[in-house]
PDB file of C-alpha atoms in Angstrom:
ATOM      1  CA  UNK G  19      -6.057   1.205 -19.699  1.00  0.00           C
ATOM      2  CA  UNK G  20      -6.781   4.738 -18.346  1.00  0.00           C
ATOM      3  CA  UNK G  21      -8.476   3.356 -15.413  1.00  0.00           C
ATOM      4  CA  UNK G  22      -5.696   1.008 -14.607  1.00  0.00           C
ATOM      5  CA  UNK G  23      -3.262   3.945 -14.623  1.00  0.00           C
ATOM      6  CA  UNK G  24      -5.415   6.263 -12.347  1.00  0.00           C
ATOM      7  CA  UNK G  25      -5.446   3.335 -10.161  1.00  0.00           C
ATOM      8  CA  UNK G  26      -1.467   3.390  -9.950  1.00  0.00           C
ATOM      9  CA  UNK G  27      -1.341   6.752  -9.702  1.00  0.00           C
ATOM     10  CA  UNK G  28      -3.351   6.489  -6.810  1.00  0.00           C
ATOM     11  CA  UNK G  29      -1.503   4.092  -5.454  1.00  0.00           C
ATOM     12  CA  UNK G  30       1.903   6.040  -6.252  1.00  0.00           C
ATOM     13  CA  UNK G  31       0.462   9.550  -4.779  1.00  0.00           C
ATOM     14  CA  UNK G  32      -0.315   7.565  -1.482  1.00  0.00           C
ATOM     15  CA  UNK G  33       3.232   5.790  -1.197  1.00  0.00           C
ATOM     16  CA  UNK G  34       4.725   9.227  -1.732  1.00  0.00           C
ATOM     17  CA  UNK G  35       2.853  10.646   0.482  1.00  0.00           C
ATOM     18  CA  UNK G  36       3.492   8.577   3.300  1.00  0.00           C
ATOM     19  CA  UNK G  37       7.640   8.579   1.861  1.00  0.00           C
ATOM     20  CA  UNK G  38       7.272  12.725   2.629  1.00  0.00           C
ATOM     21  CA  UNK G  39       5.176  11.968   5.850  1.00  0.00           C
ATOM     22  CA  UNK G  40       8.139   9.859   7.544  1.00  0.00           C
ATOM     23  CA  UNK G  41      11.020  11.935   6.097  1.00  0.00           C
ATOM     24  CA  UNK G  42       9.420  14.803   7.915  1.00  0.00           C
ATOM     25  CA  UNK G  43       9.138  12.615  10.801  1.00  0.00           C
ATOM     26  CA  UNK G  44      12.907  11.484  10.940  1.00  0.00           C
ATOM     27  CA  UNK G  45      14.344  14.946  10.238  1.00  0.00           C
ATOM     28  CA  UNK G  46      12.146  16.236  13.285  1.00  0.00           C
ATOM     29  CA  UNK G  47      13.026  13.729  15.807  1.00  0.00           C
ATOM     30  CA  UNK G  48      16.891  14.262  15.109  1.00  0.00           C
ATOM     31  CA  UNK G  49      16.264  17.952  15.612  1.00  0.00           C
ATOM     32  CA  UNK G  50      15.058  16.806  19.095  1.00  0.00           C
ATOM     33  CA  UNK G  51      17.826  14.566  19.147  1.00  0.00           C
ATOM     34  CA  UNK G  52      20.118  17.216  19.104  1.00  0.00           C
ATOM     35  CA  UNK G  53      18.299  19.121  21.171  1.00  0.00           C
ATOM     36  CA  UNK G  54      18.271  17.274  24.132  1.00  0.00           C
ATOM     37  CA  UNK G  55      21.946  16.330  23.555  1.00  0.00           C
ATOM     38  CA  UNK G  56      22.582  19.878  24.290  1.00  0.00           C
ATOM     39  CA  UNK G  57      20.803  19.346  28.112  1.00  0.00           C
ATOM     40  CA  UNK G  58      22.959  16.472  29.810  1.00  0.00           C
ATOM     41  CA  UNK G  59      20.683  15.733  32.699  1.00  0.00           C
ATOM     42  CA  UNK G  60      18.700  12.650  33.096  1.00  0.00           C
ATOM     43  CA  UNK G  61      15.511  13.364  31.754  1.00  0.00           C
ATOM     44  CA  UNK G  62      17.464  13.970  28.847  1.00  0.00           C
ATOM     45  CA  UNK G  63      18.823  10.698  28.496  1.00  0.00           C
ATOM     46  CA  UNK G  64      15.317   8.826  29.085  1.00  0.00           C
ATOM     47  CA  UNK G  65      13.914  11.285  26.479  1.00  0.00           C
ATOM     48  CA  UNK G  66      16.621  10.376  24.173  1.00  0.00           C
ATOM     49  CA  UNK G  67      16.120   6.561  24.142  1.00  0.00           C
ATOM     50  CA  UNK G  68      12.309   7.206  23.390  1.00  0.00           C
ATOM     51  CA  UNK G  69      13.132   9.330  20.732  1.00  0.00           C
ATOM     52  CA  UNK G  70      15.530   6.854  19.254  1.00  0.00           C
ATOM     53  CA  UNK G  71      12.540   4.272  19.586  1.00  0.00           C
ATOM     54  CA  UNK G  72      10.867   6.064  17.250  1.00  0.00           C
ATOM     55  CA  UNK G  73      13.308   7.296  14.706  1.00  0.00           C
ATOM     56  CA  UNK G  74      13.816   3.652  14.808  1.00  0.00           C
ATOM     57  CA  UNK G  75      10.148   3.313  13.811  1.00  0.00           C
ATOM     58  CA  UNK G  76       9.790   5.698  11.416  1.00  0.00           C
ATOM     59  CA  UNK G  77      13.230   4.782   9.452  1.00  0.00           C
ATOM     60  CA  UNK G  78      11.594   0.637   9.357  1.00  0.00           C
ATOM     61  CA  UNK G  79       8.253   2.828   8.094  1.00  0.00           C
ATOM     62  CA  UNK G  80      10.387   4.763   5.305  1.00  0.00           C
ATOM     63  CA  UNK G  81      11.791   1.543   4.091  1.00  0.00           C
ATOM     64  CA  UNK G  82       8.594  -0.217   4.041  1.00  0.00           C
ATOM     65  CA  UNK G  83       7.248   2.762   2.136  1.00  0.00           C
ATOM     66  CA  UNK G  84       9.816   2.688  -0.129  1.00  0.00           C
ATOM     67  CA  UNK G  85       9.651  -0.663  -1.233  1.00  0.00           C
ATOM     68  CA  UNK G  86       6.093  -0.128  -1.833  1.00  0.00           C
ATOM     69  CA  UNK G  87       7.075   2.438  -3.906  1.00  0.00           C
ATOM     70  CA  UNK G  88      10.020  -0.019  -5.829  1.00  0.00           C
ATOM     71  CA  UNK G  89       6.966  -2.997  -5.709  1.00  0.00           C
ATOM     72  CA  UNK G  90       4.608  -0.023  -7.537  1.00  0.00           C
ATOM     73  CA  UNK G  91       7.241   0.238 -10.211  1.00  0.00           C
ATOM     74  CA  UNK G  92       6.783  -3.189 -11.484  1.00  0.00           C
ATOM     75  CA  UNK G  93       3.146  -2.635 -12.577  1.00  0.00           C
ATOM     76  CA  UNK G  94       3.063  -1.880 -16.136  1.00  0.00           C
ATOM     77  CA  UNK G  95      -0.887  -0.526 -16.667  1.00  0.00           C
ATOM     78  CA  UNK G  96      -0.789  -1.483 -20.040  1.00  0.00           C
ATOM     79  CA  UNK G  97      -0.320  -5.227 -19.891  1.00  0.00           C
ATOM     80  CA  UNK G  98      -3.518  -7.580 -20.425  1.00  0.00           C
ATOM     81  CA  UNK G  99      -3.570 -10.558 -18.561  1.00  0.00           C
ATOM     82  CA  UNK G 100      -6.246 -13.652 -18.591  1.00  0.00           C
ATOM     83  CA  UNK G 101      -5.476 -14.178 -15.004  1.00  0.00           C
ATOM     84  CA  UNK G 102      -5.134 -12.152 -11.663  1.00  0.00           C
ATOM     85  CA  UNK G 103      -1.463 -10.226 -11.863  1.00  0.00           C
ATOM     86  CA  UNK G 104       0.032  -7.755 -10.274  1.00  0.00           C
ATOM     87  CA  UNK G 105      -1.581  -4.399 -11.937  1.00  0.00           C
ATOM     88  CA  UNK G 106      -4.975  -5.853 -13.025  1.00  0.00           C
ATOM     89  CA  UNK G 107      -8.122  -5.296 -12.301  1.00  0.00           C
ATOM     90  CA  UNK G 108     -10.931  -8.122 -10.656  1.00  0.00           C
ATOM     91  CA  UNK G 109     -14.281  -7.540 -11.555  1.00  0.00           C
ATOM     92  CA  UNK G 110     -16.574  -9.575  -9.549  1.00  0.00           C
ATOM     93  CA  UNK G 111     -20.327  -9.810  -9.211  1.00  0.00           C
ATOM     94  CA  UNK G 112     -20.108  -8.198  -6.071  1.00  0.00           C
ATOM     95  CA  UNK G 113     -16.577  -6.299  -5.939  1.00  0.00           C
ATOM     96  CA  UNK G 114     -13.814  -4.685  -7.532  1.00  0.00           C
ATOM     97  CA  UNK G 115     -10.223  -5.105  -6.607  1.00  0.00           C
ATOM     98  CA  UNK G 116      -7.210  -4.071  -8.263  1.00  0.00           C
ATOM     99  CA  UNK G 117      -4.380  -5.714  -7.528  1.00  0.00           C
ATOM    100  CA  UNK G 118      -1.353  -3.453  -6.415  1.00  0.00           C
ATOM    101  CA  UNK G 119      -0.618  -2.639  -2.328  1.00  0.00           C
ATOM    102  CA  UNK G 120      -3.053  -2.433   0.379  1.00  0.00           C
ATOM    103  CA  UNK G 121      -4.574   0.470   0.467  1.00  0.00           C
ATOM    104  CA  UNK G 122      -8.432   0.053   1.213  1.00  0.00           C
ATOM    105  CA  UNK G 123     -11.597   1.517  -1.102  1.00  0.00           C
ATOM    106  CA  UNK G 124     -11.493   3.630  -3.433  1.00  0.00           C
ATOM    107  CA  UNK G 125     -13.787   5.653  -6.015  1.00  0.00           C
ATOM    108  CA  UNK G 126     -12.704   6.233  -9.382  1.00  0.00           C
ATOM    109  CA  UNK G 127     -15.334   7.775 -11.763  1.00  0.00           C
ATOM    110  CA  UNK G 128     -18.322   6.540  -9.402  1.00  0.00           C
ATOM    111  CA  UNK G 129     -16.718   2.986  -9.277  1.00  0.00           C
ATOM    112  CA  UNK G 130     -15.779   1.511  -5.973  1.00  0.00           C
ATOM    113  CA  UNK G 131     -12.344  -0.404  -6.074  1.00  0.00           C
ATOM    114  CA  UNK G 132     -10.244  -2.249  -3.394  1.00  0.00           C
ATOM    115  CA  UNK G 133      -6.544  -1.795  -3.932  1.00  0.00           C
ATOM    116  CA  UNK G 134      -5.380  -5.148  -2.449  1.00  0.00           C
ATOM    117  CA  UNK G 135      -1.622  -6.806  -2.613  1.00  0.00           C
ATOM    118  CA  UNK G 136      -1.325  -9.605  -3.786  1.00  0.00           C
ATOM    119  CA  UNK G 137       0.245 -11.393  -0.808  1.00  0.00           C
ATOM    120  CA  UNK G 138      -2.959 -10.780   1.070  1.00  0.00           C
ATOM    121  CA  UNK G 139      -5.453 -13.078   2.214  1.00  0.00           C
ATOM    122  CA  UNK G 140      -7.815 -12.624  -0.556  1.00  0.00           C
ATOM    123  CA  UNK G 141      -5.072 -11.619  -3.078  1.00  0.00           C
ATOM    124  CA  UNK G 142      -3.754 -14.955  -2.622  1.00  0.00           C
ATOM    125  CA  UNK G 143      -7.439 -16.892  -3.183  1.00  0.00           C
ATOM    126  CA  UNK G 144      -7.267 -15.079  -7.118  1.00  0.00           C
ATOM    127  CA  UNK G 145      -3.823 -14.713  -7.937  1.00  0.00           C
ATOM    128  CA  UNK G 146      -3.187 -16.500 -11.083  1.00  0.00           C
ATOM    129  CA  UNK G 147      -6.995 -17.423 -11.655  1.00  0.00           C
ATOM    130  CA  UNK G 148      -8.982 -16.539 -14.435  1.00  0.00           C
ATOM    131  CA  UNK G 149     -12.566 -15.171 -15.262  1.00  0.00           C
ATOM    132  CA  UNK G 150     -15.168 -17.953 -14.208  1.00  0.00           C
ATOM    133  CA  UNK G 151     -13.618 -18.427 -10.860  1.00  0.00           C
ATOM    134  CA  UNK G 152     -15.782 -19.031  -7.729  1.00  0.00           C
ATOM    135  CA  UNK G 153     -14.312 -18.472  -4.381  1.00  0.00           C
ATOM    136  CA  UNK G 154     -15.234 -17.705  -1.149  1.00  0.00           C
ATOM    137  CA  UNK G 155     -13.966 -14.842   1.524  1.00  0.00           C
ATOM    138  CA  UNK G 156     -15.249 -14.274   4.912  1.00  0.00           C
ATOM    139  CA  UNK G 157     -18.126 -16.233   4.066  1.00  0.00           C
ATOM    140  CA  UNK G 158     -19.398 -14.421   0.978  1.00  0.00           C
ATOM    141  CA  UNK G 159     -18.970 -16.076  -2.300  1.00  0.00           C
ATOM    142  CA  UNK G 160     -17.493 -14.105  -5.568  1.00  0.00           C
ATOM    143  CA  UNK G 161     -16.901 -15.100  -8.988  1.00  0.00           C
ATOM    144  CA  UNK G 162     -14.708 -13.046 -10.903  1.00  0.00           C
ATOM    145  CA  UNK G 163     -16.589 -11.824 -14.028  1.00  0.00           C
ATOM    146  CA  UNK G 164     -14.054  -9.840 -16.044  1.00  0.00           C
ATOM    147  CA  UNK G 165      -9.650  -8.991 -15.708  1.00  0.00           C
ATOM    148  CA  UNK G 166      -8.436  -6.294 -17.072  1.00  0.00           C
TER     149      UNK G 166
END
């Protein structure tokens, strides 16, 4: 179950990461904010609205980050499963996936992984299936040799 927790972890550091990132992002654009409130001429005003566009943007970002973050917190690493769940791990004859967020590849002790959610296209072929199952993505075809 190590692996399944560095997996999380790596999941968790990138979540906070981009939490920190947009934070940092907010708190600078309502520096500007007040900034340009201090200059009342009409560039001012047009700069303004932009800048609202994207506090708006980065405060939908934060949220969506930080649900990722509350979704995260449902994986327990140490639960087996005989079928694809939230937290395990897919191994197929061509592929590994762990199922968590989308994140993309990674390599954990010279073993590729793809950290997919479940919701997506090809987290919704396996969820709930068990070792033995054949499916096919983008034209390839898998079967899912072990869960852990």
């Amino acid at each position: 179950m190590k692996l399944k927790q560095e997996l999380l972890d790596i999941c968790l550091q990138d979540v906070s990461k981009r939490i920190s990132h947009y934070k940092n992002e907010i708190s600078f654009i309502k520096e500007s904010i007040e900034s340009n409130d201090k200059v009342s001429d009409e560039e001012g005003e047009s700069g303004n609205s932009q800048l609202l566009e994207d506090l708006e943007k980065n405060l939908n970002y934060l949220n969506d980050a930080q649900k990722a973050k509350d979704y995260l917190n449902l994986v327990k690493p140490n639960v087996i499963s005989q079928n694809v769940v939230l937290g395990s791990i897919v191994k197929t004859d061509s592929i590994n996936f762990y199922i968590a967020i989308s994140k993309g590849k990674v390599t954990v002790s010279d073993e590729d992984y793809y950290i997919i959610s479940i919701q997506s296209p090809i987290g919704q072929l396996i969820k709930s299936k068990s070792v033995g199952y054949q499916f096919e993505f983008n034209g390839k075809s898998y079967e899912i040799k072990a869960i852990l």
